[in-house]
XYZ file of C-alpha atoms in Angstrom:
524
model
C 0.000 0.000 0.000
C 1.014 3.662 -0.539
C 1.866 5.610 2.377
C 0.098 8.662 2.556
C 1.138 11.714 4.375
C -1.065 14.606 6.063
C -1.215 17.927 3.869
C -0.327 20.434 6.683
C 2.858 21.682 8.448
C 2.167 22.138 11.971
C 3.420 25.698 13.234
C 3.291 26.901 16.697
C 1.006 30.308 17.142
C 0.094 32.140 20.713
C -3.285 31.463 21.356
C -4.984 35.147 20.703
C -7.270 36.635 23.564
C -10.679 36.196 23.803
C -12.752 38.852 22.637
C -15.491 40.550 25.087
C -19.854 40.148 24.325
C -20.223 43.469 22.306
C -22.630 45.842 24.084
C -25.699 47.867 22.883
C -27.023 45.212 20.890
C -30.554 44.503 20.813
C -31.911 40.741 21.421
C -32.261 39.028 18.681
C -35.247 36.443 18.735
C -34.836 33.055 17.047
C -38.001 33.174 14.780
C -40.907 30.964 16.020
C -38.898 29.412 18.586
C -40.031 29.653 22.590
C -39.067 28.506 26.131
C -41.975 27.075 27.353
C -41.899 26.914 31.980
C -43.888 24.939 34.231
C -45.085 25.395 37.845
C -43.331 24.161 40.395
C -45.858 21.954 41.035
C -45.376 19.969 38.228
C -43.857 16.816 39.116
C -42.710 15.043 35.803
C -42.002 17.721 33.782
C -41.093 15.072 31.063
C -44.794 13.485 30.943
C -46.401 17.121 31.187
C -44.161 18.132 28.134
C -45.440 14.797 25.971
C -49.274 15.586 26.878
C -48.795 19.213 25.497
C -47.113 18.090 22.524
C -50.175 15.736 21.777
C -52.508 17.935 22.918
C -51.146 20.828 20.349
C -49.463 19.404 17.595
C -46.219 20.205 17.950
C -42.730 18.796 18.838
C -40.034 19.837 21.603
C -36.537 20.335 20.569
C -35.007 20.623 24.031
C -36.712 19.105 27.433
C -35.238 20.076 30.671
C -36.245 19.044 34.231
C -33.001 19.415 36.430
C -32.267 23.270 36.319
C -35.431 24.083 34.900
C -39.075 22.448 34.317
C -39.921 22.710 30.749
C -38.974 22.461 26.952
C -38.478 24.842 24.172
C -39.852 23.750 20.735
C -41.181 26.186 17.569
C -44.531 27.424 18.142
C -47.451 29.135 15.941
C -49.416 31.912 17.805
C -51.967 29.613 18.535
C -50.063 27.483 20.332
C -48.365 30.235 22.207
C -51.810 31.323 23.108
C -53.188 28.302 24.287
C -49.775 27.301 26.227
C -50.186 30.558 28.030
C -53.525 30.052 29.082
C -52.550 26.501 30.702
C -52.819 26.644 34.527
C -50.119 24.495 34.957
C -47.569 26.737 32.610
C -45.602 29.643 34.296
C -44.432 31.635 31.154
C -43.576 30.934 27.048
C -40.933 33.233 26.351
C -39.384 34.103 22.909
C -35.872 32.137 22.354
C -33.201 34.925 22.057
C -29.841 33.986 20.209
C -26.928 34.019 22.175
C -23.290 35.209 20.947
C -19.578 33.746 21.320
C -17.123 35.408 23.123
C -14.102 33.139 22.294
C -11.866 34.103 19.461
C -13.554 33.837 16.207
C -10.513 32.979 13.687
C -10.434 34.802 10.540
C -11.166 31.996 7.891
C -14.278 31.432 9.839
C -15.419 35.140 9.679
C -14.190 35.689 5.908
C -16.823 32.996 5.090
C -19.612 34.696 6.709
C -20.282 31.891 9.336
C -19.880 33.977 12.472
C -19.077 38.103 13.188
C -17.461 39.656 16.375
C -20.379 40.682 17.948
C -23.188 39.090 16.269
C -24.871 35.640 15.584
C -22.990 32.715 14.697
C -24.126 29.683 12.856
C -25.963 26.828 14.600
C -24.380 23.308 14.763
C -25.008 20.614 12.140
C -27.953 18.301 12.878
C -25.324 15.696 10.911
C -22.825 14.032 12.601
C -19.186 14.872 10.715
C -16.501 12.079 10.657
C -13.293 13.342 10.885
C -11.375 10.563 8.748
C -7.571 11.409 10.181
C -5.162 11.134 12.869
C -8.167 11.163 15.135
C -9.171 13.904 17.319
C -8.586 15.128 21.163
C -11.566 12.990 23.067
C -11.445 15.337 25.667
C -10.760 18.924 24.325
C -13.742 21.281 26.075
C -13.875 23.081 22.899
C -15.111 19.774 20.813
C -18.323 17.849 20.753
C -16.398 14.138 20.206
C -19.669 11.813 20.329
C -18.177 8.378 18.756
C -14.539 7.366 17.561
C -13.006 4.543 15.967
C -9.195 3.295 15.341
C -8.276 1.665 11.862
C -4.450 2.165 13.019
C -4.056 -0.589 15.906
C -4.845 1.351 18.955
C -8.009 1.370 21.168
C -9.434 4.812 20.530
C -10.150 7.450 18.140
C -7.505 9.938 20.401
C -5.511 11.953 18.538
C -1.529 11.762 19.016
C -0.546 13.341 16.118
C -3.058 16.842 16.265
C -4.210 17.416 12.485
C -7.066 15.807 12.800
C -7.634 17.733 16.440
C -7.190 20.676 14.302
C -9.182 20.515 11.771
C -11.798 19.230 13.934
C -12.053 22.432 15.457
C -12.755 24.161 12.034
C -16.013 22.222 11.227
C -17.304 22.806 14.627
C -15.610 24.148 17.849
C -18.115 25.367 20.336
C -19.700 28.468 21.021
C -19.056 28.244 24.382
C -17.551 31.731 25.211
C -13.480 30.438 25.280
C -10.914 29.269 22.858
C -12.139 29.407 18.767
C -15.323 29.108 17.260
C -15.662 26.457 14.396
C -18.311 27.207 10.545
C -20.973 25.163 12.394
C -20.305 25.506 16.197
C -20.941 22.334 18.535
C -21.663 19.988 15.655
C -21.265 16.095 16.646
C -17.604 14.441 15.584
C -16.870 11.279 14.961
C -12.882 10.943 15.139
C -12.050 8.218 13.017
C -8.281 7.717 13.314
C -6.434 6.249 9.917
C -3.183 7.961 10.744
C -0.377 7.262 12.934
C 1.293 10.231 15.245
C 3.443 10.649 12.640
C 0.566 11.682 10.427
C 1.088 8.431 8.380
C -1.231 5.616 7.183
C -2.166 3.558 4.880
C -5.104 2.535 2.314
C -6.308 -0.141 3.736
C -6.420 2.062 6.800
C -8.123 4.505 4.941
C -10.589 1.976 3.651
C -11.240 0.944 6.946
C -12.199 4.629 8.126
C -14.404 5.034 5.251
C -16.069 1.433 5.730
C -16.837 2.350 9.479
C -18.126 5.879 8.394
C -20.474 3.964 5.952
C -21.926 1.711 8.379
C -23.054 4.446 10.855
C -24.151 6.457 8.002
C -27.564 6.982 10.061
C -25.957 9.186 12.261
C -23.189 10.328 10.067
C -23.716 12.780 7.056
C -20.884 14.513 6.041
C -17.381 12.991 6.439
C -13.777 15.645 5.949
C -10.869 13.691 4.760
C -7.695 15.684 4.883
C -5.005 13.781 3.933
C -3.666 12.666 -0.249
C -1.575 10.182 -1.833
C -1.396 9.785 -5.419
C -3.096 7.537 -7.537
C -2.675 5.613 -10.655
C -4.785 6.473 -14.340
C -8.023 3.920 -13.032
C -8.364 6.279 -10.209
C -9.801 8.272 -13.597
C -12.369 5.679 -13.974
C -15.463 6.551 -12.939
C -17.952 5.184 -10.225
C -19.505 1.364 -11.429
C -16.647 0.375 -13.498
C -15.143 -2.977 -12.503
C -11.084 -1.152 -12.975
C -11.961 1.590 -10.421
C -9.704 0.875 -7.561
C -10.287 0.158 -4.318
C -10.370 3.361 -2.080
C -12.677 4.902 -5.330
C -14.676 2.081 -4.972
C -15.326 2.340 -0.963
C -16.074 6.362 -1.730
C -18.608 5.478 -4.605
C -20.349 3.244 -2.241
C -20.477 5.260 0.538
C -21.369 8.756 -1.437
C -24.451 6.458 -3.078
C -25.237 5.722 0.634
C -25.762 9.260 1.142
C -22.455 10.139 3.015
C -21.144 13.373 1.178
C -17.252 13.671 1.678
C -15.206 17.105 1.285
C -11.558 16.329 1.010
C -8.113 18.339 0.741
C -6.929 19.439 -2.686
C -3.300 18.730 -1.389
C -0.435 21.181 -1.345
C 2.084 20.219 -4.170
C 1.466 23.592 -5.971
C 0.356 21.328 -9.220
C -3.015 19.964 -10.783
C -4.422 17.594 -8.710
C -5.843 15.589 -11.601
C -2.705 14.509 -13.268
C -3.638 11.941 -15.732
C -1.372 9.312 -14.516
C -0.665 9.579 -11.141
C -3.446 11.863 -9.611
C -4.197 12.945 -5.985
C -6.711 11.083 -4.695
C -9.293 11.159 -3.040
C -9.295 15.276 -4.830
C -9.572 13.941 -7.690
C -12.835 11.956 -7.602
C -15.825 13.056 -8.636
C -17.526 12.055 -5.724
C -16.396 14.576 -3.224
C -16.046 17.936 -2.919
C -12.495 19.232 -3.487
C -11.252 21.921 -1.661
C -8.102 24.376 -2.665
C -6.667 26.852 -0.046
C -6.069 30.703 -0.003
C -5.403 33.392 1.926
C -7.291 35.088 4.617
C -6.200 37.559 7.664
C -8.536 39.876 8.641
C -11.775 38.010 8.121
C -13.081 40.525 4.937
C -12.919 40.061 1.525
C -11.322 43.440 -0.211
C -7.413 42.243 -0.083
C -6.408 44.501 2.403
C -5.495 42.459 5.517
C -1.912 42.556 6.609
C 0.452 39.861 5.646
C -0.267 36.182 7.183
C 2.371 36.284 10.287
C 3.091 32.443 10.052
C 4.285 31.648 6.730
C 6.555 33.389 4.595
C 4.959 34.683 0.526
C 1.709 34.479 1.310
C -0.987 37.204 1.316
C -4.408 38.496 2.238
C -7.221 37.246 -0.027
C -4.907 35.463 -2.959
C -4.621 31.839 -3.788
C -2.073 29.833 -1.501
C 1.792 29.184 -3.081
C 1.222 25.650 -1.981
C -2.069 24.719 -3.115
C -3.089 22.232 -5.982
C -5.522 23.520 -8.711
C -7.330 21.887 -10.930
C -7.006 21.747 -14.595
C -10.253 20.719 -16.586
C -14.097 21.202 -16.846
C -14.912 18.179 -14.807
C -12.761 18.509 -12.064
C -13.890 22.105 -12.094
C -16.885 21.585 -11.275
C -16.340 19.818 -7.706
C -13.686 22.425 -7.098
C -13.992 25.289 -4.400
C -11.514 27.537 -2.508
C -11.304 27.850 1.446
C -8.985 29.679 4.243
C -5.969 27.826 4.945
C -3.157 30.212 5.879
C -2.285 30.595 8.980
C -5.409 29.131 10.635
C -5.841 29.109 14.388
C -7.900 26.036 15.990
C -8.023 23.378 18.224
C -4.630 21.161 19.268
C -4.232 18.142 21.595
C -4.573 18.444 25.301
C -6.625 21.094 25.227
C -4.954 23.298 23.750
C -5.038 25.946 20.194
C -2.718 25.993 17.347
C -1.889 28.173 13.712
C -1.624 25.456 10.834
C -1.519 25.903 6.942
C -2.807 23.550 4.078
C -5.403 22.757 2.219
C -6.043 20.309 4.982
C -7.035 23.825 7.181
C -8.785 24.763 4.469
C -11.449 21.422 3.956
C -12.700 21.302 7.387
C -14.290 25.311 6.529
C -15.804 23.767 3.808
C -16.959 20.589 5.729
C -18.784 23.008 8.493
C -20.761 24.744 5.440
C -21.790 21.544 3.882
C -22.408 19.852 7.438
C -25.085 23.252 7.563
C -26.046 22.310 3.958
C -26.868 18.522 5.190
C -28.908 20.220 7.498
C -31.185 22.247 5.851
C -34.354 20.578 2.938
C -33.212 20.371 -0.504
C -29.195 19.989 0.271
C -28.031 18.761 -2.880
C -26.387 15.286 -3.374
C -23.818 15.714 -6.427
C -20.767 17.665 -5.380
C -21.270 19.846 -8.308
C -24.488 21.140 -6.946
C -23.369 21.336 -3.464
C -20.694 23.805 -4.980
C -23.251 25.664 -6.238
C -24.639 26.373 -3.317
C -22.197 26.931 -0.920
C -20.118 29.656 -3.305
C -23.836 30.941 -4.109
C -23.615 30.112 -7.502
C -26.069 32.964 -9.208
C -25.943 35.912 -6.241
C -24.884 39.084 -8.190
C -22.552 39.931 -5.588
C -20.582 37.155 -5.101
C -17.320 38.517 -7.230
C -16.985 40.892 -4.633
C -16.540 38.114 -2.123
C -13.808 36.565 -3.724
C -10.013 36.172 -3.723
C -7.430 36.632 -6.119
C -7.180 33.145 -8.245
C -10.939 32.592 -8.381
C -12.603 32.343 -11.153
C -13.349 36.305 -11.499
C -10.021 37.237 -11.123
C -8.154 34.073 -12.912
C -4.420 32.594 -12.444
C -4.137 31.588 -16.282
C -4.187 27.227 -16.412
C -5.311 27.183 -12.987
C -8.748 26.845 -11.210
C -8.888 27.129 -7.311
C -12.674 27.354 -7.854
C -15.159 30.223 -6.033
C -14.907 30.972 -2.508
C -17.061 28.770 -0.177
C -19.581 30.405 2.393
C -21.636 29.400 5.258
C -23.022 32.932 5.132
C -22.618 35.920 3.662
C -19.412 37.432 3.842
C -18.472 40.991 4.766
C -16.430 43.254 2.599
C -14.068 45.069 4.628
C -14.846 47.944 6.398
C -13.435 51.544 5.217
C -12.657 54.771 7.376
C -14.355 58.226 6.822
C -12.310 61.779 7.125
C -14.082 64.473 7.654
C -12.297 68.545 8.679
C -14.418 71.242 9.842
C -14.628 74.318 9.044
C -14.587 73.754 4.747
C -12.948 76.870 4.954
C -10.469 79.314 6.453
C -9.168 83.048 6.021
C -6.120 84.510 7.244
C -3.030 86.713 6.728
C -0.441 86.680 5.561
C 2.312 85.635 8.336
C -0.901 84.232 10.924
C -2.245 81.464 11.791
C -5.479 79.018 11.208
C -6.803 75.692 12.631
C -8.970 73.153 10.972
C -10.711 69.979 13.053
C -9.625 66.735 11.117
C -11.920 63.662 12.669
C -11.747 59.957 11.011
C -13.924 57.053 11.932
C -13.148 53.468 11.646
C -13.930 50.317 13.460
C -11.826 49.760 15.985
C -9.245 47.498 15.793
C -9.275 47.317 12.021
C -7.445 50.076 11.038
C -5.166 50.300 13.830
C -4.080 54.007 13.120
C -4.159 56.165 10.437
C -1.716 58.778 9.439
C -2.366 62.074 8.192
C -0.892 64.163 5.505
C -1.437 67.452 3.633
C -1.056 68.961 -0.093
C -1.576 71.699 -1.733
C -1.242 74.430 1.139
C 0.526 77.608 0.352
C 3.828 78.768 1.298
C 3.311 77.666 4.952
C 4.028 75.758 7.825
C 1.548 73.340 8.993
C 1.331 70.446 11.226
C -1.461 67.718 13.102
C -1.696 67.100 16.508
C -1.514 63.909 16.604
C -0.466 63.227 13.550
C -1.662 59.446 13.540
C -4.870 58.556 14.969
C -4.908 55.336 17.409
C -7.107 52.534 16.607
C -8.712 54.356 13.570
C -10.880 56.895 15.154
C -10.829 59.684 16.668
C -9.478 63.224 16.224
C -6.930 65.659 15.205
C -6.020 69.508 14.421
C -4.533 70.318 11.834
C -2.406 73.852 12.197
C -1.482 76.238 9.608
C 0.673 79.187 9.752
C 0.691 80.900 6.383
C 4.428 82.834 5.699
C 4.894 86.533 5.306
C 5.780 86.324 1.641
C 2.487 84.010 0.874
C 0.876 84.680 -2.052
C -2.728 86.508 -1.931
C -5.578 83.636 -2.889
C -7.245 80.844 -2.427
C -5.910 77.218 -1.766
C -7.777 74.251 -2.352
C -6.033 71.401 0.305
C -6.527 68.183 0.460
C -6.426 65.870 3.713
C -4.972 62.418 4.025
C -5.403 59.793 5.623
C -3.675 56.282 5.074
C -4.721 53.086 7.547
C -5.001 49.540 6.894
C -4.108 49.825 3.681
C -6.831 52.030 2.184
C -6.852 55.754 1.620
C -9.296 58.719 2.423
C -8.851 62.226 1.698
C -11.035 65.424 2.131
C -10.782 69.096 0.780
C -10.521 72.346 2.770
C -9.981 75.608 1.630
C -7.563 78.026 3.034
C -8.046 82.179 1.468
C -5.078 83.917 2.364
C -5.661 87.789 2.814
């Protein structure tokens, strides 16, 4: 068997600070959904809850009768109205979202699946098999429901962290510490195929996929990031007698409704070499996934440079990432974050990783969502359809450079995925008050120069001046902390000025954009 290797380099990062609940925000109901309370004289909340579900025709999602006697479930006004006027029912109160206060890493904010300060996604109702090293049983961050070991050992524990890490990109919890995953407190399955090394084998593989496949009822969406390369009857397709063995177990497993994502591997070639292709990208039967760029968690190309890895950038295709090369391959193609990429590590702990192995598990949490929801396609194709929102008008502005709007020439990284809708990044305003100033010749003037930003994105912003006459002139400050705030801008015109008036214009540079504003200066 070929030995197969896992796509990413493991690099050590400082686990950033969690961020605070943003304030001022209004509650934010979840639509039709209520917290329905008992009396305390209800002694088996759990029978009272199934007689009111008969009774009005509707189904709990959540019962509870240790810290509280009740349910929650979705509810028309009618039932609302009749639940209220039940003796034995204390209140029905409107659901109201909650928000994460753990660190919400970049690549999972560029694809629109969660915002500082607003509402993140919910968690798959599919299990997601992480077919890998395994993952951390025990991390607090992870919801680890089932494991399995193909490799010899007794567990699904991970001992080699890849597959801890890109567990925590499908679906690290929103539970206020550590990183938020695309679809937040989803159910794993670790399924462990590679050593700590990050090394296994086909048959191993096999075995992952074949234990996947028989708890298909509870699993829907399996990530696979790890590659080897093929032979040409990895070409053949699904029902042919030639197709070899690991394209056989994935044809029977995606026809027994399992949908797989998998890693487009980091070679910097096309992963559907005629010959010797990387496989699993290169079936037809999953959903490939090349890597790119992301550090600020906007589209617009303006973050700074990633801080991990050398000759990469902000919103452009990853160096390292394969591509694919023809229509068909195309088609099950779609680009992710996987630079740099902060998530979950062994005991407990967070780490920054690169590959398109970082980049599959964001693309796993959207289609985990996808599995979810009525009407989630089967074939990959379509499922990349709807996860890059094939059709939506503005979806070129969410993009990257290497996508299909903004082409490398004999490569396709395919659209950008999203479990959202992504944010283009934010831009300052500059504003000076007065417009306008008089003075003499040898005095001086003062304008108010006042830029707004949000915070933390453009961390300052310098300010400049043209077109002033023969003067002196200065601001104080001359750089603006954290974006916004303000300045004054002082002018003192010389004694040999000529008589007119000056059109100036104000500067000011953060974050790598650019805003200016006009004042005019009449000297006398």
């Amino acid at each position: 068997m070929r030995r197969l290797a896992a796509l990413a380099t493991l690099l050590l990062a400082v686990l950033a600070p969690g961020t605070a609940l943003a304030q001022g925000r209004s509650a934010e109901a979840v639509p039709g959904s209520y917290i329905v309370t008992f009396e305390d004289s209800v002694a088996d909340p759990g029978s009272a809850t199934t007689a009111r579900e008969r009774r009005g025709g509707f189904k709990a999602v959540h019962r509870y009768r240790h810290a509280l006697k009740g349910f929650s479930a979705r509810l028309s006004q009618r039932q609302v109205a009749d639940l209220r006027a039940d003796p034995a029912v204390r209140s029905v109160v409107r659901n109201l979202r909650v928000h994460a206060t753990g660190e919400i890493p970049a690549g999972v904010q560029r694809m629109g699946a969660a915002f500082e300060g607003g509402p993140v996604n919910p968690a798959a109702t599919v299990g997601v098999a992480v077919i890998d090293s395994g993952i951390d049983l025990d991390h607090p961050d992870l919801n680890v429901v089932g494991n399995t070991n193909c490799v010899g050992g007794a567990t699904g524990d991970d001992d080699a962290g890849h597959g801890t890490h890109v567990a925590g990109s499908i679906g690290a919890k929103a539970n206020g510490t550590g990183v938020l995953g695309v679809a937040p407190g989803s159910r794993l399955y670790a399924v462990k195929v590679l050593d700590s090394a990050g090394n296994g084998s086909w048959d191993q593989v096999i075995c992952g996929i074949d234990w996947v496949t028989a708890n298909r009822a509870s699993i829907g969406v399996a990530n696979m990031s790890l590659s080897g390369l093929g032979t040409s009857a990895d070409n053949n397709p699904c029902g042919t007698t030639s197709t070899t063995p690991l394209h056989a177990a994935i044809c029977r497993s995606t026809a027994a409704g399992v949908k797989y994502v998998v890693a487009a591997s980091n070679d910097g070639w096309a992963f559907p070499h005629a010959t010797a292709p990387n496989v699993p990208a290169a079936y037809d039967e999953v959903v490939t996934v090349t890597a790119m760029g992301d550090t600020d968690g906007y589209a617009g190309g303006i973050g700074p440079t990633p801080s991990c890895r050398t000759g990469e950038a902000d919103d452009r295709y990853a160096s390292f990432s394969n591509w694919s090369d023809n229509a068909t391959d195309n088609a099950h193609t779609v680009a992710a974050p996987g630079v740099c990429v902060l998530s979950t590590y062994p005991g407990g702990g967070y780490h920054t990783d690169s590959g398109t192995s970082m980049a599959s598990p964001h693309v796993t949490g959207a289609v985990a969502l996808c599995a979810s929801e009525a009407g989630c396609p089967t074939a990959p194709a379509d499922i990349v359809k709807r996860i890059t929102k094939d059709g939506d008008a503005s979806r070129s502005t969410w993009g990257f450079s290497g996508d299909p709007f903004r082409p490398v020439t004999g490569r396709y990284y395919g659209y950008f995925a999203t479990a959202g809708t992504p944010r283009s990044a934010p831009t300052f305003s500059l504003s000076a008050t007065p417009a306008s100033r008089s003075v003499v010749r040898g005095g001086t003037t003062t304008y108010g120069v006042t830029s707004t930003a949000i915070a933390g994105f453009n961390s300052n912003v310098s300010l400049s001046l043209s077109g002033a006459p023969r003067a002196t002139w200065s601001f104080s400050p001359s750089v603006i902390a954290g974006g916004s705030g303000s300045s004054t801008l002082t002018i003192t015109v010389a004694s040999n000025a000529s008589r007119g008036t000056y059109t100036m214009r104000i500067t000011g540079t953060g974050g790598g954009q650019t805003k200016s504003t006009n004042v005019t200066l009449t000297v006398g």
